Tab-separated table of C-alpha atoms in Angstrom:
chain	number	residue	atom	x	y	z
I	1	UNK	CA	-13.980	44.389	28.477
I	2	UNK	CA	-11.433	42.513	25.955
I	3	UNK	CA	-9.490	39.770	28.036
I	4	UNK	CA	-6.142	40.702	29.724
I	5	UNK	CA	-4.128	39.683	27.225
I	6	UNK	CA	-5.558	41.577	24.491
I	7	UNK	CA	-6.560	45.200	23.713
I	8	UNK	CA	-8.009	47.119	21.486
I	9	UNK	CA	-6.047	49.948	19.565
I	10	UNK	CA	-6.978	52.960	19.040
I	11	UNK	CA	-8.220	52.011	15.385
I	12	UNK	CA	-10.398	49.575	17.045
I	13	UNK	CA	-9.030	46.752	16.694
I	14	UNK	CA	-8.009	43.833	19.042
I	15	UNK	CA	-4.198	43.894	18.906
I	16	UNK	CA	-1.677	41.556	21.792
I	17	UNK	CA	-0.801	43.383	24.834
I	18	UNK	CA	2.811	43.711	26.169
I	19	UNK	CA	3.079	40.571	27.868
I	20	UNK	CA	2.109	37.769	25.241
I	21	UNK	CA	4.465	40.016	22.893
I	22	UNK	CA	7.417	39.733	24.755
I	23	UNK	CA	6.847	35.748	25.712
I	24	UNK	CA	6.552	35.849	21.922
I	25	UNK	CA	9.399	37.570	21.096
I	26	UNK	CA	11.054	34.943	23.484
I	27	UNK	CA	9.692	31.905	21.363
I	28	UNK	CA	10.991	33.423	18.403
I	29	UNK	CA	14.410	33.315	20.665
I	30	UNK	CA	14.115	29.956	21.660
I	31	UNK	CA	12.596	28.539	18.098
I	32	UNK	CA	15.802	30.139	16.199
I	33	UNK	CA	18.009	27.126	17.656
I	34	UNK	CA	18.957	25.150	14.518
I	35	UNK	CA	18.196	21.595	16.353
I	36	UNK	CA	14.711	23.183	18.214
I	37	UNK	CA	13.698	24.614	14.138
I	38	UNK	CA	14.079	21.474	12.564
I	39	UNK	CA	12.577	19.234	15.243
I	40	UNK	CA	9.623	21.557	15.733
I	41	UNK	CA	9.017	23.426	12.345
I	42	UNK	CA	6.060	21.412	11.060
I	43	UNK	CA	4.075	22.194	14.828
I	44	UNK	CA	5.229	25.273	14.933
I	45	UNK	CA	3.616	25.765	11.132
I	46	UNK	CA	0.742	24.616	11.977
I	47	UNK	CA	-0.068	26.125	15.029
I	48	UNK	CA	1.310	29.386	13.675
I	49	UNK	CA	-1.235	29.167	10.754
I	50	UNK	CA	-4.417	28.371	13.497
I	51	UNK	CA	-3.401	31.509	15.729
I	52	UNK	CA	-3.248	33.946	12.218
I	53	UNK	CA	-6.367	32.469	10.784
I	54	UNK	CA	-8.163	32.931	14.367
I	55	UNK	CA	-6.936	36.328	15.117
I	56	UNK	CA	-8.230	37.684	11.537
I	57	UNK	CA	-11.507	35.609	12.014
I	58	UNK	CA	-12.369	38.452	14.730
I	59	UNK	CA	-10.768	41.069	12.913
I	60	UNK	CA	-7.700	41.133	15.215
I	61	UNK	CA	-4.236	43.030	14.137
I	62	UNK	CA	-1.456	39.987	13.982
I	63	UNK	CA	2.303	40.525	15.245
I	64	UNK	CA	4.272	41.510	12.531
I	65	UNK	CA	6.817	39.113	14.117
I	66	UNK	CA	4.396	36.565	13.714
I	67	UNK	CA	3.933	36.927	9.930
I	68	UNK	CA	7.132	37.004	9.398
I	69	UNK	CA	8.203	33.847	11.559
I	70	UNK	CA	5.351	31.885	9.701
I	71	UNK	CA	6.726	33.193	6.542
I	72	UNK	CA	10.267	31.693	7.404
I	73	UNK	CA	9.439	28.307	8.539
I	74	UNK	CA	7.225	27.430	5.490
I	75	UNK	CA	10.338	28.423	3.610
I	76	UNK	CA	12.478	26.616	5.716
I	77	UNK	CA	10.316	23.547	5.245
I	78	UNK	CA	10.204	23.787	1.461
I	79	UNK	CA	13.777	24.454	1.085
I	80	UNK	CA	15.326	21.849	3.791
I	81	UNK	CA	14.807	18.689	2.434
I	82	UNK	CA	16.165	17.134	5.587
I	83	UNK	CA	13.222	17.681	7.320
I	84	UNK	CA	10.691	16.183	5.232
I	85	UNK	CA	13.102	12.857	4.910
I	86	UNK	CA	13.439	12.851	8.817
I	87	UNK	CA	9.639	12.809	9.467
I	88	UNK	CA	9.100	9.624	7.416
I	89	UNK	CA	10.149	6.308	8.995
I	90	UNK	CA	10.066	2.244	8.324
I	91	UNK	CA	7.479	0.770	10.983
I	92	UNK	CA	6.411	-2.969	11.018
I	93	UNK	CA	2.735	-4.327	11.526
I	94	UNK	CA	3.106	-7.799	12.802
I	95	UNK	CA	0.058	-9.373	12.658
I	96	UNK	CA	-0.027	-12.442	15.121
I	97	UNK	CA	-2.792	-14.922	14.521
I	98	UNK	CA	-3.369	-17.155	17.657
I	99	UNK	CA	-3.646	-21.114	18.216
I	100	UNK	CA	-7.124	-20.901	16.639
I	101	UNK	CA	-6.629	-19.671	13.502
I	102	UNK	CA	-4.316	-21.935	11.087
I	103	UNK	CA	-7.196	-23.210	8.678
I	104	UNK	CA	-7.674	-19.543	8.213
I	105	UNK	CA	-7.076	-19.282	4.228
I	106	UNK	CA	-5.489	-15.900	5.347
I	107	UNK	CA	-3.057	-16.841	8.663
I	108	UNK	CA	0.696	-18.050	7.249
I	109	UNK	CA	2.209	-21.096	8.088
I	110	UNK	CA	4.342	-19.071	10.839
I	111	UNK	CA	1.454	-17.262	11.932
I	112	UNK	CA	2.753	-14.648	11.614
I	113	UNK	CA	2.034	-11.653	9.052
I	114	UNK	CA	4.801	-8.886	8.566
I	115	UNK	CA	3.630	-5.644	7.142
I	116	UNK	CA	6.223	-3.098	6.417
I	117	UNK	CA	5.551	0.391	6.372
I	118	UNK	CA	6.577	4.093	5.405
I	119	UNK	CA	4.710	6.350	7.544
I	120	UNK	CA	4.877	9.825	9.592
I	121	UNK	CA	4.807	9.916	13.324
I	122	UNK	CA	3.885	13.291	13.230
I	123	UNK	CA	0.016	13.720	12.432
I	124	UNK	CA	0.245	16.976	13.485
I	125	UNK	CA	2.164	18.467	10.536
I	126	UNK	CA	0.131	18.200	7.728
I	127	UNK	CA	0.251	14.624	6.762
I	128	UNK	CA	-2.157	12.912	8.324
I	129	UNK	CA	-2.240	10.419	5.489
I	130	UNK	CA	1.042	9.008	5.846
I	131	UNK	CA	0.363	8.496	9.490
I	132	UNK	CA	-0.832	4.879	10.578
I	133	UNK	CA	-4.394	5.450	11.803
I	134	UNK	CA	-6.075	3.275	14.911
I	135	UNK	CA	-9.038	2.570	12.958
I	136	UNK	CA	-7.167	1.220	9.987
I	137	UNK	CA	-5.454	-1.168	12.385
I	138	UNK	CA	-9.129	-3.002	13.832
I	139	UNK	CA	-10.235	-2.585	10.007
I	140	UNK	CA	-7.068	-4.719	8.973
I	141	UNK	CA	-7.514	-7.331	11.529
I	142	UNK	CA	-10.917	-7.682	10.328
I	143	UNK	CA	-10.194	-8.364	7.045
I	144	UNK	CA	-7.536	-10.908	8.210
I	145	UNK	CA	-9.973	-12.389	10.796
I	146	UNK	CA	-13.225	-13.126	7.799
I	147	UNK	CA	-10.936	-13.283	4.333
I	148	UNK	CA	-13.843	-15.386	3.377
I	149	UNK	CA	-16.111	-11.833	3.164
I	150	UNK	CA	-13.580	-10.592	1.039
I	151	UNK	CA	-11.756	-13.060	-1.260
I	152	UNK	CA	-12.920	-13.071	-5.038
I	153	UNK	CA	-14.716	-9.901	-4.501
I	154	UNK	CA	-14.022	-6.542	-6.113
I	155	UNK	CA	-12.734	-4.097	-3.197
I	156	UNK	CA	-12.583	-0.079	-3.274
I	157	UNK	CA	-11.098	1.850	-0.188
I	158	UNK	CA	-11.613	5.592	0.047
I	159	UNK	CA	-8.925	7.524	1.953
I	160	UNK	CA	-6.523	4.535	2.029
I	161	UNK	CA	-3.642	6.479	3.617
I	162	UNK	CA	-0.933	4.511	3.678
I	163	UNK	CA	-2.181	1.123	2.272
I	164	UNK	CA	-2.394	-1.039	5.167
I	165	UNK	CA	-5.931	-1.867	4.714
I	166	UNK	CA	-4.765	-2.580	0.887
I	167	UNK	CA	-2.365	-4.703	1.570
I	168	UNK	CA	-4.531	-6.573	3.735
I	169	UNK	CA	-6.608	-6.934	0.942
I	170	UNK	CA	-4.366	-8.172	-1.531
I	171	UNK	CA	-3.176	-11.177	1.303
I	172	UNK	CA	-6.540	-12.451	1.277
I	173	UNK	CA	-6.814	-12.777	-2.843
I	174	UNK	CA	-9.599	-9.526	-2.571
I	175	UNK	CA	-9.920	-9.449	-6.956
I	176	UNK	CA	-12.626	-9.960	-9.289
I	177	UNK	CA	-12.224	-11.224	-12.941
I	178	UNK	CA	-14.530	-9.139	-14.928
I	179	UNK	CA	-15.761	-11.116	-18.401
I	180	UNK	CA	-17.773	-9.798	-21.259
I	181	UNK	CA	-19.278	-12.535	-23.528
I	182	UNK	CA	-21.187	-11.774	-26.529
I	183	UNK	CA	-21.629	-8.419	-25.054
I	184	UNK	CA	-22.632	-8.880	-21.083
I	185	UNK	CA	-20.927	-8.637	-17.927
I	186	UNK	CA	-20.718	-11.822	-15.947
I	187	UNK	CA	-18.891	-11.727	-12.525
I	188	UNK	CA	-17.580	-14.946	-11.139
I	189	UNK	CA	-18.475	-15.720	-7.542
I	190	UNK	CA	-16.194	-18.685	-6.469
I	191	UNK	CA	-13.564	-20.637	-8.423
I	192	UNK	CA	-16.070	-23.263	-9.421
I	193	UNK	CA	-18.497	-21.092	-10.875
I	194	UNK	CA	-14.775	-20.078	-12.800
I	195	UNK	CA	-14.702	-23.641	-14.218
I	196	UNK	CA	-18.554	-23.259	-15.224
I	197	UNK	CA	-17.563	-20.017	-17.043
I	198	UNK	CA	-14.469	-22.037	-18.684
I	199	UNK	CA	-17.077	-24.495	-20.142
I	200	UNK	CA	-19.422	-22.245	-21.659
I	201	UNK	CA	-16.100	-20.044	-23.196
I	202	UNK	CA	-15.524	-23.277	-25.312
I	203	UNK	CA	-19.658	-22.641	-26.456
I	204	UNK	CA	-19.828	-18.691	-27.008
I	205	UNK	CA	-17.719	-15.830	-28.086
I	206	UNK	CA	-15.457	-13.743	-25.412
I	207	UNK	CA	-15.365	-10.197	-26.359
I	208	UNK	CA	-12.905	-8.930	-23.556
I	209	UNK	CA	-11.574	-10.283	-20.098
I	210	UNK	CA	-10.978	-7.462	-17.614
I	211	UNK	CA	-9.945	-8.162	-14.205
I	212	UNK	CA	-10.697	-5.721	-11.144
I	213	UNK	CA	-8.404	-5.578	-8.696
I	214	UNK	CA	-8.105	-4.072	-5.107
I	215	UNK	CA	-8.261	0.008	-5.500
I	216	UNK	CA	-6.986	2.184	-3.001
I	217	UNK	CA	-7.685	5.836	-3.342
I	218	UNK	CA	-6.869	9.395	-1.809
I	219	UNK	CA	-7.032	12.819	-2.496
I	220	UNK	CA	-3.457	13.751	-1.428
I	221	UNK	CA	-0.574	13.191	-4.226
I	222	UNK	CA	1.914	12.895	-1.561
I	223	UNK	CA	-0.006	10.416	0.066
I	224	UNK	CA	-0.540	8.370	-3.039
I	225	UNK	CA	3.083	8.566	-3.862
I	226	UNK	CA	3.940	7.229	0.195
I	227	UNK	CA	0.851	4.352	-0.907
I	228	UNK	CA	2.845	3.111	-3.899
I	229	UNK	CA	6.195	2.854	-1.955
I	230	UNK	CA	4.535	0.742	0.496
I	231	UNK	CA	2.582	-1.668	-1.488
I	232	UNK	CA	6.140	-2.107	-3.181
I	233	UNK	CA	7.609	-2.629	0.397
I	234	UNK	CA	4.609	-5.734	0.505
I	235	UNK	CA	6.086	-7.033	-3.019
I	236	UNK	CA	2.867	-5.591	-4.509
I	237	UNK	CA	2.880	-3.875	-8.003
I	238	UNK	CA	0.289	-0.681	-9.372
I	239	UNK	CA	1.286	-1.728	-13.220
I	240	UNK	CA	-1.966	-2.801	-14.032
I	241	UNK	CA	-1.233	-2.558	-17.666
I	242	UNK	CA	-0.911	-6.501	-18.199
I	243	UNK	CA	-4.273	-7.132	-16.233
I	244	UNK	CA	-6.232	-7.110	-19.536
I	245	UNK	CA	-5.647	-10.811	-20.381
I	246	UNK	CA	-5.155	-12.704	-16.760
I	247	UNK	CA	-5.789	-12.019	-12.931
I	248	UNK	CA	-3.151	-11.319	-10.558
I	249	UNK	CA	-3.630	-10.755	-7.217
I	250	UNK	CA	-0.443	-8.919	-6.096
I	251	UNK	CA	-1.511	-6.152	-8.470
I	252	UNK	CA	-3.133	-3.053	-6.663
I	253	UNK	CA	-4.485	0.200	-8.019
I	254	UNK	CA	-3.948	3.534	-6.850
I	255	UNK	CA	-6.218	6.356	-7.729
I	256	UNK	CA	-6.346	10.167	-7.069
I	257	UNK	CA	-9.583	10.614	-5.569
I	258	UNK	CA	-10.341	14.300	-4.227
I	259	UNK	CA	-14.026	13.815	-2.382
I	260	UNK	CA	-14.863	17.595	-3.593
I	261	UNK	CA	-14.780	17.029	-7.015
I	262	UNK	CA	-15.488	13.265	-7.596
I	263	UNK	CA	-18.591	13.117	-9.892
I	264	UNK	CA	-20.798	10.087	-10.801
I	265	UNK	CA	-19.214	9.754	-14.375
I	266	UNK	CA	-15.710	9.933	-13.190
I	267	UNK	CA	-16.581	7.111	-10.787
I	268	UNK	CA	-18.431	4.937	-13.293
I	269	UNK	CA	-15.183	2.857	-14.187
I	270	UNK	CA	-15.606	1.280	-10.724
I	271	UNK	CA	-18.259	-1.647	-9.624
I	272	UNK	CA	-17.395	-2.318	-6.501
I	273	UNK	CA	-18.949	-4.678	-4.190
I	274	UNK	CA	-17.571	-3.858	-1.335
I	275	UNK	CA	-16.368	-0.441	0.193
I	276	UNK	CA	-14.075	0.150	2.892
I	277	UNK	CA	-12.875	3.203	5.208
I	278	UNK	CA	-10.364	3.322	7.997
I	279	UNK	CA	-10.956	6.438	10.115
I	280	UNK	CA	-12.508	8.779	7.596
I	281	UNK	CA	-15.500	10.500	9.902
I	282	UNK	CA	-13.550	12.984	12.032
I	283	UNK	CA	-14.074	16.537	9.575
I	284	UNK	CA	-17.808	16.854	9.124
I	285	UNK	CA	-16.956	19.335	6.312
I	286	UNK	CA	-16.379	16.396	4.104
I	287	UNK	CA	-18.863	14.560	4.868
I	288	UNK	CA	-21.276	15.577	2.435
I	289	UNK	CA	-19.228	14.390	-0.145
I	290	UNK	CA	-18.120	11.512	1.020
I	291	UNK	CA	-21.627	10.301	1.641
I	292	UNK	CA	-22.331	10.903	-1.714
I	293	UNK	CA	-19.296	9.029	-3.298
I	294	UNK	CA	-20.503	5.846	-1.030
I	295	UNK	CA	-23.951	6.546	-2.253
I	296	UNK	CA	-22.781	6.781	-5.862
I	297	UNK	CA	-20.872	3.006	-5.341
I	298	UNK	CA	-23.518	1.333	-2.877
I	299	UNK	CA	-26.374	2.183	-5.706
I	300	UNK	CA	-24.099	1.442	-8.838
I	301	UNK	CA	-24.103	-2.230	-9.435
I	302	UNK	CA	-27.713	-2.388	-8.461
I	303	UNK	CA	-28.286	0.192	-11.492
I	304	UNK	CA	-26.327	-1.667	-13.829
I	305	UNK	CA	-27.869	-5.092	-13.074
I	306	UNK	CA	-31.182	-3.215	-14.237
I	307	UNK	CA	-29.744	-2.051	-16.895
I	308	UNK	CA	-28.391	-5.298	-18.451
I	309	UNK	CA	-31.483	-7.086	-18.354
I	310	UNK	CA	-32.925	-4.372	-20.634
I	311	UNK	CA	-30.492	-4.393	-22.615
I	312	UNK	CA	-30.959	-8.366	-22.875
I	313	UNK	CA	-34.332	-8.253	-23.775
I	314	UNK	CA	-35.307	-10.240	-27.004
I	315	UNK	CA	-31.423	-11.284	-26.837
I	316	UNK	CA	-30.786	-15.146	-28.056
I	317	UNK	CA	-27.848	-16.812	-27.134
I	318	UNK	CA	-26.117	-19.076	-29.725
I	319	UNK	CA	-27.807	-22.488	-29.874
I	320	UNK	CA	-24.589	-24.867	-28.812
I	321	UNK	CA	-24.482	-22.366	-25.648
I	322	UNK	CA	-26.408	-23.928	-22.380
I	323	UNK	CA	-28.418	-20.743	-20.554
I	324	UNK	CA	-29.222	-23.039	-17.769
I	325	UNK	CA	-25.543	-23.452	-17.068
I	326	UNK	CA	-24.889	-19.725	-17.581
I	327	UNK	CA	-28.073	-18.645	-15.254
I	328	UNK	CA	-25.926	-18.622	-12.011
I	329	UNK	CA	-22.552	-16.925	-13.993
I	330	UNK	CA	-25.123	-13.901	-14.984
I	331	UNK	CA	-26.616	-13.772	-11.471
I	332	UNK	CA	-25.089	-10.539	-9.493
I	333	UNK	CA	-24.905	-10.698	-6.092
I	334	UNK	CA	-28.803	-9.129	-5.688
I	335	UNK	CA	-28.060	-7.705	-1.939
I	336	UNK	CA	-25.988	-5.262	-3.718
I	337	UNK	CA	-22.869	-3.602	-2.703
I	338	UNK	CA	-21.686	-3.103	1.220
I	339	UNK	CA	-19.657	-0.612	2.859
I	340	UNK	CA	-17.388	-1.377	5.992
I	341	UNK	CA	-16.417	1.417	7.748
I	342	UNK	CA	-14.281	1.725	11.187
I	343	UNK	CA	-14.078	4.949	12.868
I	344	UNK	CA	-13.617	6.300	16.719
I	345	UNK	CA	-16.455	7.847	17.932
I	346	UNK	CA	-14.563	11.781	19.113
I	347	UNK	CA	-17.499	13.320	18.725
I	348	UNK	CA	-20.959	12.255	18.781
I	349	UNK	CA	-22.521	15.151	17.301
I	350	UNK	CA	-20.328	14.844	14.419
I	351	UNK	CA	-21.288	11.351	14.170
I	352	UNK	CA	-24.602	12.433	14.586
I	353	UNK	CA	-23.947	14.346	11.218
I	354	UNK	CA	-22.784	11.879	9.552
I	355	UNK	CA	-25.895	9.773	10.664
I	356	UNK	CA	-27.926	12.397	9.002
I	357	UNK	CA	-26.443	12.753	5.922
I	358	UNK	CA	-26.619	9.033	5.318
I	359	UNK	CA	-31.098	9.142	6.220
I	360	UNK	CA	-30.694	11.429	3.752
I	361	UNK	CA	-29.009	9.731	1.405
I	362	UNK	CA	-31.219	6.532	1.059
I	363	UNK	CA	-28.764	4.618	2.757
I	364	UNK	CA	-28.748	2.199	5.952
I	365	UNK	CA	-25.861	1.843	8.754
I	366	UNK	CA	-25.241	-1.129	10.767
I	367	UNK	CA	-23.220	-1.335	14.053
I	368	UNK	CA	-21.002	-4.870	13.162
I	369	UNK	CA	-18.927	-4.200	16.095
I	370	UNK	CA	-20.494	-6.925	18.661
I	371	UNK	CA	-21.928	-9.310	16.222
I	372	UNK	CA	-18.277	-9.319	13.780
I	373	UNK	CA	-15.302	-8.749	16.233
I	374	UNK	CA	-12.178	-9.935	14.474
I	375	UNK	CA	-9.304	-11.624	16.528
I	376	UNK	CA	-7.083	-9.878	18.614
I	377	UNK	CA	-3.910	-9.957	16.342
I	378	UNK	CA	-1.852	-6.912	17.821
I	379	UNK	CA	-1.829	-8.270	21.282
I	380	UNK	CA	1.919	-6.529	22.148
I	381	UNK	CA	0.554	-3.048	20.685
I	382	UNK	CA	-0.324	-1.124	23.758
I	383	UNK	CA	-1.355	1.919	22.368
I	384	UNK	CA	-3.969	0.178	20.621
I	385	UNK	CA	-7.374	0.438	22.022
I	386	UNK	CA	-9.843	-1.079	20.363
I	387	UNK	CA	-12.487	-0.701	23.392
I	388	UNK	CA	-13.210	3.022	21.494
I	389	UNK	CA	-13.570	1.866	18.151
I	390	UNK	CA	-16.657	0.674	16.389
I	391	UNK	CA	-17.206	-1.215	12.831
I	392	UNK	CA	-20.230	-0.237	10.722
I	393	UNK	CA	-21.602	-1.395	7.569
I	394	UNK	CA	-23.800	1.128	4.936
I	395	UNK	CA	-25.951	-0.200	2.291
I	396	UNK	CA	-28.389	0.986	0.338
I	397	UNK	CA	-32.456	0.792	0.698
I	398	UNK	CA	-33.441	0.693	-2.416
């Protein structure tokens, strides 16, 4: 027997009974205040959009008042621009390093770090990117708590909402200077290995100088649009055109990045060597591709390394140039690439899932949460609770 509240009609199908139509009818009523629609129209979207798409799943005859309610807020919403506008607003991040942290290259001289923000409050209507994620928040402190793990190295976030963990980046000099001489890549690992590579400039030819900075990416144009206004908010540019002859740190790249259709050539203009992800394991129907982005970047440098020293073979560098001085320039970091990813457990059989795909994918995941636990710099934030949180790394076996 169908449950009290529905029934099926005499063409067989499951159709609302009296009661839940008139207690409609009475939201419809209620929702038709101007103050109610404009406060409530991106909930009442959404959750007008679950009950249609569930109803239909099992065949089930939808309200005609319910079509045609949905069919007026999403109008409403495109049309009142006031609505949009009044969902977004400025929020500060004040990071607050304690007594112990001043020779940190990353703390201030006030201790203080102020990170202003556009964001949603409302995750609930659509735009969960714009909205300032737990995980991004322990990810962030953890950048700001080891900038040594991070500084001088080339840094690519997937899903980067916002920016937080971005800007983060960009405080603690996360950039890589990219050379090319007489036809190789050499990376530079620490500023004196920079003065090495200065030295042997003056002995061999430079074909190009590219520098890498931090990339932020997302599949949402909206989002990516919110992104840029914030990393402009942090006195942070995305003009990377003038990044071809010197390195600049307050320069950050955005990229359009939809997981579905990201492909292994369109990803080749990135060598990472270290991934990050704030929050990005809670819809297992991405997680296929996702895995296969990170495997993509986690196996890419190791591929290329290969690939240069075929290329090098029977290669002879100019006499006046020293190759013992140049051994350690050449040398790329031969633990490969690392992801960091921080995530709340909701589910464990979607983590599970995700656990799976990764097996699967050649790669290895390591629970950093005990052994790496950054400083406690949101003390006054009491809705953050990092006791349900956990920080992972991924890397590749091969």
């Amino acid at each position: 027997m169908a449950p009290p509240h529905l029934r099926l009609s005499r063409h067989g199908t499951l159709r609302f009974s009296r009661f839940p139509c008139q207690s409609m009818r009475r939201w419809i009523s209620y929702r038709e205040s101007a103050e109610v629609g404009k406060a409530y129209a991106p909930y009442l979207r959404n959750f007008l959009k679950k009950l249609i798409v569930e109803v239909e799943s099992i065949h089930g005859e939808v309200l005609d008042e319910i079509y045609e309610l949905y069919a007026d807020i999403i109008t409403s919403l495109k049309d009142d621009q006031f609505v949009e506008k009044s969902m977004r607003v400025h929020k500060t991040i004040t990071f607050l390093f304690p007594d112990g942290c001043i020779d940190l290259p990353s703390c201030p001289k006030s201790r203080k770090l102020m990170v202003p923000l556009q964001c949603s409050l409302n995750m609930l209507e659509g735009d969960t990117g714009c909205s300032i994620w737990p995980s991004s928040l322990l990810l962030s402190e953890f950048i700001l708590s080891f900038p040594e793990i991070f500084s001088n190295k080339s840094c690519f976030e997937v899903g980067s909402g916002v920016g937080l963990v971005g800007i983060c980046l960009a405080h603690v000099k996360a950039s890589k200077a990219l050379y090319l001489v007489l036809g190789l890549c050499f990376f530079t690992m620490s500023p004196a290995e920079q003065v090495q590579l200065v030295i042997a400039i003056s002995f061999c030819r430079i074909v190009c100088i590219r520098v890498i900075v931090v990339t932020l990416t997302d599949g949402d144009h909206l989002t990516l649009a919110n992104m840029r206004s914030n990393l402009e908010l942090n006195q942070l540019s995305t003009d990377t055109s003038l990044l071809e002859s010197y390195e600049d740190p307050n320069v950050v790249q955005c990229v359009h990045l939809p997981w579905e259709s990201a492909s292994e050539s369109g990803l080749s203009a990135f060598v990472p060597e270290i991934i990050l992800g704030a929050d990005i394991l809670y819809d297992r129907s991405c997680f296929p591709d996702l895995v296969r982005i990170l495997a993509i970047l986690l196996n890419r440098r190791k591929s290329d390394s290969s690939s240069r020293k075929e290329s090098t073979k029977g290669f002879t560098l100019d006499t006046k140039c020293n190759t013992n001085d140049l051994n350690d320039l050449t040398a790329v970091t031969s633990k490969g690439p690392v992801a960091y990813i921080a995530t709340v457990i909701r589910n464990i059989d979607t983590f599970n899932y995700f656990l799976s795909l990764v097996e699967q994918a050649n790669l290895s995941i390591t629970d950093l949460t005990e052994a790496k636990m950054p400083f406690n710099l949101l003390p006054y934030m009491q809705s953050y609770d990092r006791s349900n949180m956990r920080l992972f790394t991924v890397s590749s076996k091969a």
